Rosetta silent file (secondary structure, phi, psi, omega in degrees, C-alpha in Angstrom):
SEQUENCE: MQVPDIDFFEMILRATASFIVLLILTRLLGRKQLSQLTFFNYITGITIGSIAADIGGESETPFFNGLTSLVWWSFLTFLVSYLGLKSSKVRVTIDGEPIIVIKEGKIFEEKLKKLRLNMDDLSMLLREQNVFSVQDVANATFEPNGKLSIMLKPENQPVTKKDQNVLTVKPMYIPMELVVDGKVVEKNLKESGVSKEWLKNQLKNFKVNMQDVFYVELQKDGSLYIDKRGDDVKE
SCORE:     score description
SCORE:     0.000 S_00000001
   1 L     0.000  126.638 -177.344   -3.096   51.648   20.594 S_00000001
   2 L   -77.663  132.479  179.402   -3.895   50.844   16.996 S_00000001
   3 L   -83.590  129.920  178.742   -7.078   48.849   16.423 S_00000001
   4 L   -57.005  138.452 -179.838   -6.634   45.889   14.031 S_00000001
   5 L   -77.827  176.077 -174.973   -8.291   46.548   10.701 S_00000001
   6 H   -65.507  -28.381  178.930  -11.003   44.388    9.171 S_00000001
   7 H   -62.904  -34.584  179.590   -8.458   42.493    7.025 S_00000001
   8 H   -63.160  -47.896 -179.499   -6.844   41.158   10.197 S_00000001
   9 H   -68.254  -32.165  177.376  -10.087   39.674   11.497 S_00000001
  10 H   -64.000  -43.642 -179.224  -10.911   38.362    8.034 S_00000001
  11 H   -66.346  -37.851  176.825   -7.608   36.439    7.861 S_00000001
  12 H   -62.051  -44.448 -179.439   -8.180   35.019   11.365 S_00000001
  13 H   -65.006  -43.639 -179.368  -11.662   33.894   10.324 S_00000001
  14 H   -64.191  -43.701 -179.090  -10.420   32.413    7.006 S_00000001
  15 H   -64.933  -41.451  179.658   -7.534   30.587    8.697 S_00000001
  16 H   -65.743  -44.170 -179.473   -9.817   29.190   11.421 S_00000001
  17 H   -64.643  -44.754 -179.941  -12.466   28.079    8.925 S_00000001
  18 H   -66.017  -34.345  177.069   -9.944   26.436    6.583 S_00000001
  19 H   -63.568  -46.387 -178.724   -8.326   24.686    9.573 S_00000001
  20 H   -64.962  -45.358  179.992  -11.655   23.244   10.741 S_00000001
  21 H   -63.184  -41.945  179.115  -12.692   22.179    7.230 S_00000001
  22 H   -63.793  -39.585  178.182   -9.282   20.586    6.590 S_00000001
  23 H   -62.234  -44.853  179.919   -9.506   18.701    9.906 S_00000001
  24 H   -63.837  -44.442 -177.569  -12.959   17.365    9.027 S_00000001
  25 H   -65.829  -41.214  179.116  -11.926   16.357    5.507 S_00000001
  26 H   -65.796  -34.065  176.206   -8.784   14.541    6.627 S_00000001
  27 H   -67.867  -37.593  178.986  -10.829   12.593    9.161 S_00000001
  28 H   -69.815  -34.591 -178.805  -13.320   11.647    6.441 S_00000001
  29 H   -72.537  -20.741  176.860  -10.551   10.594    4.056 S_00000001
  30 L    94.661 -169.218 -172.027   -9.181    8.166    6.647 S_00000001
  31 L  -101.103    5.675 -176.748   -5.644    7.254    7.695 S_00000001
  32 H   -62.420  -28.809  179.117   -4.246    6.013    4.414 S_00000001
  33 H   -55.966  -34.236 -177.877   -2.392    9.288    3.925 S_00000001
  34 H   -93.819  -43.339 -171.262   -0.130    8.287    6.823 S_00000001
  35 H   -81.594  -29.960 -177.559   -0.048    4.501    6.796 S_00000001
  36 L  -135.108   70.510 -172.640    0.233    3.840    3.040 S_00000001
  37 L   -79.740   82.281  172.883    1.833    6.911    1.517 S_00000001
  38 L   -78.102  174.022 -179.202    1.927    6.062   -2.177 S_00000001
  39 H   -60.271  -40.367  178.594    2.891    8.701   -4.750 S_00000001
  40 H   -61.265  -46.008  178.591   -0.799    9.449   -5.383 S_00000001
  41 H   -62.023  -38.940 -178.649   -1.447    9.941   -1.643 S_00000001
  42 H   -62.353  -49.483 -179.823    1.642   12.139   -1.380 S_00000001
  43 H   -65.167  -41.299  179.298    0.570   14.465   -4.203 S_00000001
  44 H   -61.436  -44.980 -179.463   -3.018   14.548   -2.949 S_00000001
  45 H   -62.444  -42.766  178.948   -1.930   15.466    0.575 S_00000001
  46 H   -63.607  -42.966 -177.317    0.322   18.270   -0.652 S_00000001
  47 H   -65.365  -45.391  178.838   -2.400   19.677   -2.913 S_00000001
  48 H   -61.318  -42.390  178.002   -5.085   19.654   -0.220 S_00000001
  49 H   -64.430  -38.105  179.779   -2.681   21.346    2.202 S_00000001
  50 H   -66.469  -41.699  178.624   -1.727   23.960   -0.411 S_00000001
  51 H   -62.779  -43.687  179.726   -5.377   24.805   -1.134 S_00000001
  52 H   -63.586  -40.419  178.976   -6.093   25.159    2.603 S_00000001
  53 H   -65.881  -37.153  179.070   -3.028   27.397    3.045 S_00000001
  54 H   -65.546  -39.765  178.227   -4.117   29.523    0.085 S_00000001
  55 H   -64.871  -43.460 -175.039   -7.573   30.008    1.597 S_00000001
  56 H   -77.338  -25.182 -172.764   -6.163   30.929    5.002 S_00000001
  57 H  -115.665  -10.872 -177.915   -3.315   33.196    3.891 S_00000001
  58 L  -112.652  106.103 -178.257   -4.308   34.823    0.599 S_00000001
  59 L   -69.520  -20.228  179.315   -6.963   37.499    0.942 S_00000001
  60 L   -71.642  -21.480 -179.607   -7.144   37.806   -2.870 S_00000001
  61 L   -79.758  119.466  177.053   -8.574   34.286   -3.079 S_00000001
  62 L   -56.301  128.939 -172.601  -12.387   34.327   -2.769 S_00000001
  63 H   -58.049  -51.768 -175.237  -13.147   32.378    0.391 S_00000001
  64 H   -70.544  -29.909  174.606  -16.044   30.282   -0.865 S_00000001
  65 H   -64.519  -45.671  178.688  -14.284   29.570   -4.185 S_00000001
  66 H   -64.975  -40.239  179.617  -11.272   28.250   -2.310 S_00000001
  67 H   -64.621  -40.319  177.380  -13.466   26.290    0.086 S_00000001
  68 H   -62.406  -42.202  178.250  -15.331   24.718   -2.843 S_00000001
  69 H   -61.666  -41.738 -179.997  -12.016   23.745   -4.438 S_00000001
  70 H   -64.495  -46.240 -179.430  -10.825   22.163   -1.184 S_00000001
  71 H   -66.633  -42.080 -178.361  -14.019   20.144   -0.679 S_00000001
  72 H   -65.845  -42.906  178.289  -14.160   19.071   -4.333 S_00000001
  73 H   -62.291  -41.335  178.440  -10.526   17.928   -4.382 S_00000001
  74 H   -65.391  -38.745  177.975  -11.104   15.949   -1.186 S_00000001
  75 H   -62.986  -43.323  178.424  -14.248   14.412   -2.683 S_00000001
  76 H   -61.895  -40.268  177.627  -12.312   13.314   -5.783 S_00000001
  77 H   -62.702  -44.668  177.929   -9.639   11.781   -3.548 S_00000001
  78 H   -62.488  -42.144 -178.820  -12.296    9.923   -1.553 S_00000001
  79 H   -62.566  -45.767  179.861  -14.000    8.778   -4.766 S_00000001
  80 H   -64.283  -40.094  178.032  -10.772    7.417   -6.261 S_00000001
  81 H   -64.122  -39.384  179.013   -9.934    5.637   -2.980 S_00000001
  82 H   -64.975  -44.295  177.979  -13.431    4.108   -2.903 S_00000001
  83 H   -62.766  -34.995  177.624  -13.099    2.902   -6.505 S_00000001
  84 H   -65.115  -32.537  176.597   -9.722    1.443   -5.576 S_00000001
  85 H   -69.271  -33.746 -175.535  -11.387   -0.593   -2.829 S_00000001
  86 H   -87.386  -23.897 -174.683  -13.958   -1.944   -5.268 S_00000001
  87 L  -135.066  122.605  178.417  -11.687   -2.616   -8.256 S_00000001
  88 H   -67.333  -30.213  179.124   -8.192   -4.091   -8.278 S_00000001
  89 H   -66.131  -42.954  177.403   -7.641   -2.626  -11.778 S_00000001
  90 H   -64.274  -41.195 -179.126   -8.334    0.888  -10.537 S_00000001
  91 H   -62.131  -42.177  179.168   -6.087    0.275   -7.513 S_00000001
  92 H   -68.259  -39.041  179.766   -3.198   -0.875   -9.725 S_00000001
  93 H   -62.617  -40.299 -176.345   -3.722    2.055  -12.119 S_00000001
  94 H   -80.537  -52.244 -171.575   -3.563    4.597   -9.295 S_00000001
  95 H   -98.992  -15.479 -172.887   -1.029    3.131   -6.872 S_00000001
  96 L    85.425 -173.915 -179.519    0.815    0.607   -9.025 S_00000001
  97 L  -138.402  157.928  177.850    1.539   -2.944   -7.904 S_00000001
  98 L   -60.928  139.408 -179.458    4.324   -4.786   -6.078 S_00000001
  99 E  -126.314  124.064  178.657    7.165   -5.794   -8.403 S_00000001
 100 E   -74.842  121.863 -179.555    9.623   -8.575   -7.586 S_00000001
 101 E  -107.187  -19.431  174.245   13.163   -7.320   -8.220 S_00000001
 102 E  -135.738  126.759  178.297   15.076  -10.247   -6.679 S_00000001
 103 E  -134.419  123.622 -178.521   13.887  -13.834   -6.833 S_00000001
 104 L    52.221   40.573  176.810   15.857  -16.791   -5.465 S_00000001
 105 L    82.185   -3.620 -178.268   18.936  -14.566   -5.323 S_00000001
 106 E   -97.949  125.842  178.537   18.637  -13.451   -8.980 S_00000001
 107 E   -83.164  128.734  178.139   18.406   -9.705   -9.694 S_00000001
 108 L   -90.524   97.437 -175.374   15.880   -8.820  -12.400 S_00000001
 109 H   -64.442  -39.429 -178.024   17.668   -6.062  -14.299 S_00000001
 110 H   -63.339  -36.753  179.349   14.767   -5.369  -16.671 S_00000001
 111 H   -71.476  -33.549  175.111   12.401   -4.760  -13.763 S_00000001
 112 H   -63.633  -41.252  177.973   14.912   -2.389  -12.175 S_00000001
 113 H   -63.700  -40.446  179.158   15.032   -0.428  -15.447 S_00000001
 114 H   -61.537  -36.398  179.714   11.231   -0.345  -15.548 S_00000001
 115 L   -85.130   -4.327 -176.658   11.219    1.097  -12.033 S_00000001
 116 L    60.288   41.790  176.038   14.063    3.495  -12.946 S_00000001
 117 L  -111.000  139.666  171.121   16.215    2.039  -10.182 S_00000001
 118 L  -107.041  178.006 -176.069   19.934    1.419  -10.448 S_00000001
 119 H   -65.989  -30.219  176.980   22.033   -0.874   -8.298 S_00000001
 120 H   -64.829  -40.979  177.134   23.039    2.011   -6.021 S_00000001
 121 H   -63.192  -44.509 -179.495   19.351    2.669   -5.316 S_00000001
 122 H   -63.066  -43.059  179.265   18.718   -1.026   -4.676 S_00000001
 123 H   -62.752  -38.933  179.071   21.720   -1.276   -2.352 S_00000001
 124 H   -63.807  -44.452  179.479   20.530    1.779   -0.431 S_00000001
 125 H   -62.952  -36.043  177.408   17.039    0.277    0.014 S_00000001
 126 H   -67.598  -42.136  179.878   18.618   -2.964    1.249 S_00000001
 127 H   -63.349  -33.028  176.552   20.822   -1.100    3.726 S_00000001
 128 H   -63.297  -21.026  176.607   17.738    0.625    5.096 S_00000001
 129 L   -99.015   15.355 -178.586   16.566   -2.890    6.004 S_00000001
 130 L    62.354   32.427  174.831   19.973   -3.618    7.634 S_00000001
 131 L  -115.097  118.544 -172.297   20.996   -5.843    4.732 S_00000001
 132 L  -108.651    5.642  176.985   24.463   -4.985    3.444 S_00000001
 133 L  -145.493  130.046  177.013   24.907   -7.663    0.806 S_00000001
 134 H   -61.096  -26.410 -178.365   22.647   -8.713   -2.061 S_00000001
 135 H   -63.006  -23.046 -178.747   24.029  -12.205   -1.542 S_00000001
 136 H   -82.757   -8.115 -171.931   22.052  -12.481    1.703 S_00000001
 137 E   -96.603  129.998  174.137   18.712  -11.852   -0.058 S_00000001
 138 E   -88.076  -49.579 -178.950   16.455  -14.637   -1.308 S_00000001
 139 E  -144.096  145.509  177.372   13.608  -12.438   -2.561 S_00000001
 140 E  -141.669  136.520 -178.449   12.886   -8.716   -2.654 S_00000001
 141 E  -125.047  128.690  177.096    9.720   -6.894   -3.706 S_00000001
 142 E   -86.805  117.775 -173.472    9.437   -3.194   -4.531 S_00000001
 143 L   -86.713  160.496  179.386    6.186   -1.955   -2.996 S_00000001
 144 L   -59.989  -23.964  179.861    3.830    0.744   -4.378 S_00000001
 145 L   -86.905    7.565  176.247    4.824    3.081   -1.522 S_00000001
 146 L    88.377    3.296  179.495    8.469    3.009   -2.666 S_00000001
 147 L   -97.769  159.675 -179.117    9.723    0.683    0.055 S_00000001
 148 E  -109.286  122.897  174.977   11.510   -2.626   -0.420 S_00000001
 149 E   -99.299  130.027 -174.876   10.219   -5.779    1.284 S_00000001
 150 E  -125.214  152.697  170.603   12.844   -8.478    1.569 S_00000001
 151 E  -124.099  118.731 -179.879   13.090  -12.138    2.512 S_00000001
 152 E   -74.379  157.160  173.480   16.527  -13.240    3.598 S_00000001
 153 L   -62.495  148.642 -174.674   17.989  -16.579    2.656 S_00000001
 154 H   -50.265  -39.932 -176.855   17.175  -19.181    5.327 S_00000001
 155 H   -72.988  -12.646 -179.298   20.739  -19.284    6.653 S_00000001
 156 H  -106.265   -2.334 -178.950   20.711  -15.473    7.111 S_00000001
 157 L   -76.519  143.038  178.871   17.339  -15.136    8.812 S_00000001
 158 L   -59.895  141.774 -179.308   17.334  -14.195   12.523 S_00000001
 159 L   -84.063  131.055  174.726   16.892  -17.176   14.817 S_00000001
 160 L  -111.814  174.072  177.653   13.759  -17.224   16.967 S_00000001
 161 L   -60.393  -34.306  179.819   12.725  -19.611   19.730 S_00000001
 162 L   -66.948  -29.424 -176.642   10.565  -21.378   17.187 S_00000001
 163 L   -86.790  -12.929 -175.550   13.570  -21.898   14.922 S_00000001
 164 L   -62.418  136.196  179.382   15.917  -23.314   17.548 S_00000001
 165 L    64.019   23.228  177.491   17.089  -26.854   16.867 S_00000001
 166 L  -113.318  131.825 -179.964   15.342  -26.833   13.484 S_00000001
 167 L   -66.087  147.464  177.614   17.266  -27.658   10.308 S_00000001
 168 L   -71.135  124.907 -178.787   17.463  -24.952    7.644 S_00000001
 169 L  -125.350  130.792  178.261   14.952  -25.693    4.914 S_00000001
 170 L   -68.926  128.573 -179.223   14.618  -23.777    1.662 S_00000001
 171 L   -62.553  144.637 -179.423   11.086  -22.357    1.409 S_00000001
 172 L   -74.946  -34.449 -174.446    8.877  -23.934   -1.261 S_00000001
 173 L  -138.439  161.360  168.963    7.150  -20.679   -2.221 S_00000001
 174 L   -88.221  123.567  177.794    7.374  -16.925   -1.888 S_00000001
 175 L   -56.517  127.113  178.992    4.516  -15.802    0.368 S_00000001
 176 E  -157.565  162.430 -177.807    2.086  -13.834   -1.775 S_00000001
 177 E   -77.591  129.121  176.306   -1.577  -12.946   -2.151 S_00000001
 178 E  -105.310  -29.987  176.780   -3.636  -15.381   -4.222 S_00000001
 179 E  -135.445  127.650  178.413   -7.086  -13.932   -3.516 S_00000001
 180 E  -130.978  128.471 -178.181   -7.760  -10.287   -2.635 S_00000001
 181 L    55.931   33.794  178.548  -11.241   -8.886   -2.028 S_00000001
 182 L    80.266    2.186 -177.722  -12.683  -12.218   -3.182 S_00000001
 183 E  -113.287  134.561  179.603  -10.923  -12.027   -6.579 S_00000001
 184 E   -70.531  132.202  177.895   -8.173  -14.392   -7.739 S_00000001
 185 L   -90.857   94.582 -174.345   -4.895  -12.617   -8.511 S_00000001
 186 H   -58.544  -39.466 -178.361   -3.967  -14.333  -11.774 S_00000001
 187 H   -60.345  -42.854 -179.100   -0.541  -12.678  -11.927 S_00000001
 188 H   -72.042  -31.825  174.864    0.457  -14.056   -8.524 S_00000001
 189 H   -60.515  -45.763 -179.678   -0.815  -17.548   -9.408 S_00000001
 190 H   -66.471  -40.213 -178.390    1.497  -17.548  -12.414 S_00000001
 191 H   -64.280  -37.728 -177.353    4.374  -16.061  -10.402 S_00000001
 192 H   -86.712  -10.383  177.200    4.105  -18.739   -7.712 S_00000001
 193 L    80.654   22.283  177.103    3.694  -21.585  -10.193 S_00000001
 194 L  -115.444  159.323 -177.488    0.308  -22.784   -8.953 S_00000001
 195 L  -105.841  166.700  177.610   -2.950  -23.073  -10.883 S_00000001
 196 H   -66.143  -34.891  176.998   -6.478  -21.945  -10.139 S_00000001
 197 H   -63.687  -40.748  177.410   -7.513  -25.612   -9.965 S_00000001
 198 H   -60.620  -43.892  179.992   -4.838  -26.240   -7.333 S_00000001
 199 H   -62.595  -44.210  179.665   -6.172  -23.296   -5.342 S_00000001
 200 H   -62.604  -40.146  179.158   -9.748  -24.539   -5.588 S_00000001
 201 H   -65.499  -39.164  178.422   -8.686  -28.025   -4.452 S_00000001
 202 H   -64.498  -41.892  178.176   -6.816  -26.585   -1.484 S_00000001
 203 H   -65.313  -35.815  179.233   -9.857  -24.563   -0.468 S_00000001
 204 H   -63.619  -35.302  177.969  -12.008  -27.671   -0.895 S_00000001
 205 H   -62.978  -29.318  177.574   -9.759  -29.475    1.587 S_00000001
 206 L   -91.298    4.699 -179.146  -10.648  -26.773    4.098 S_00000001
 207 L    59.200   43.961 -179.856  -14.323  -27.117    3.112 S_00000001
 208 L  -123.255  131.320  176.134  -14.339  -23.541    1.867 S_00000001
 209 L   -87.492  149.044 -177.745  -15.977  -22.357   -1.356 S_00000001
 210 H   -57.310  -38.773 -177.231  -14.239  -19.789   -3.542 S_00000001
 211 H   -70.511  -13.912  179.644  -17.183  -17.387   -3.313 S_00000001
 212 H   -93.532   -1.864 -174.173  -16.921  -17.400    0.498 S_00000001
 213 E   -93.335  135.735  174.496  -13.273  -16.332    0.503 S_00000001
 214 E  -100.363  -42.345 -176.059  -12.166  -12.729    1.105 S_00000001
 215 E  -148.050  134.446  176.290   -8.378  -13.149    1.277 S_00000001
 216 E  -134.056  131.558  179.277   -5.966  -16.037    0.668 S_00000001
 217 E  -124.749  130.040  176.993   -2.206  -15.896    1.121 S_00000001
 218 E   -78.483  130.501 -179.777    0.259  -18.576    0.030 S_00000001
 219 L   -95.536  168.380 -176.174    2.753  -19.460    2.746 S_00000001
 220 L   -60.051  -34.123 -176.659    6.392  -20.495    2.372 S_00000001
 221 L   -89.919    5.896  179.228    5.626  -24.160    3.025 S_00000001
 222 L    93.132   -4.203  176.450    2.771  -24.277    0.500 S_00000001
 223 L   -79.595  171.953 -177.119    0.000  -23.943    3.078 S_00000001
 224 E  -122.618  139.186  167.046   -2.650  -21.243    2.839 S_00000001
 225 E   -95.696  124.080 -174.325   -3.781  -18.494    5.141 S_00000001
 226 E  -122.371  128.966  174.508   -7.528  -18.114    4.513 S_00000001
 227 E  -120.217  117.408 -177.125   -9.800  -15.308    5.631 S_00000001
 228 E   -88.533  156.463  177.059  -13.483  -15.863    4.892 S_00000001
 229 L   -63.756  141.476  177.845  -16.077  -13.197    4.290 S_00000001
 230 L    79.356   13.803  179.391  -17.928  -12.137    7.415 S_00000001
 231 L   -95.848   19.244 -179.193  -15.120  -13.235    9.756 S_00000001
 232 L   -62.115  137.652  178.830  -14.565   -9.750   11.202 S_00000001
 233 L   -84.364  124.924 -179.853  -13.816   -9.806   14.917 S_00000001
 234 L   -77.981  134.383  179.346  -16.279   -7.682   16.862 S_00000001
 235 L   -79.606    0.000    0.000  -14.704   -5.259   19.316 S_00000001
């Protein structure tokens, strides 16, 4: 019986070490790789996996050099994600931002060109949401992760118990974020046709100061969903 040579045990050790390090790093990086797979997350995940595979399967690669590369790449990914949490500008630069491609039934051709989407692509994305006609769509937003979020016209929306015996009413606004991480989203204010003064007055009606707000979302009927700082629910 032939005894395995030292290279065999070295590869087992390298593969085991790279597996453990990769497991630890992915846990430290969090779950965004799975839940919000933007293009940046996709490329980062592939690169980290490739480095780990290179460490575990290529004996020519110096182990500690490869391990340093893996840890450093993961650190850069964590750093960029952290900066994205702290700055909306960094977040938009890295991941992009939602872009409205259909508003009140009107297709924005220029925005489709900017996104390098044609009508076949748009139709495919709609079909993935079980929508087979653009005519049924009131508003559609292309998300940073490449998915399409749609709002059907009122007459095409599924009926719920809450909707029974209620007349169809055209929504006043497209639901969108007005304040994120305590910062006013100027672009969305302009898109929804409301002013910062209007927002401040609405918050005043709820006896809430702007500096105490973490997140505000405009609802279809013009009301606001407000989440104040420090309102985390303790488990």
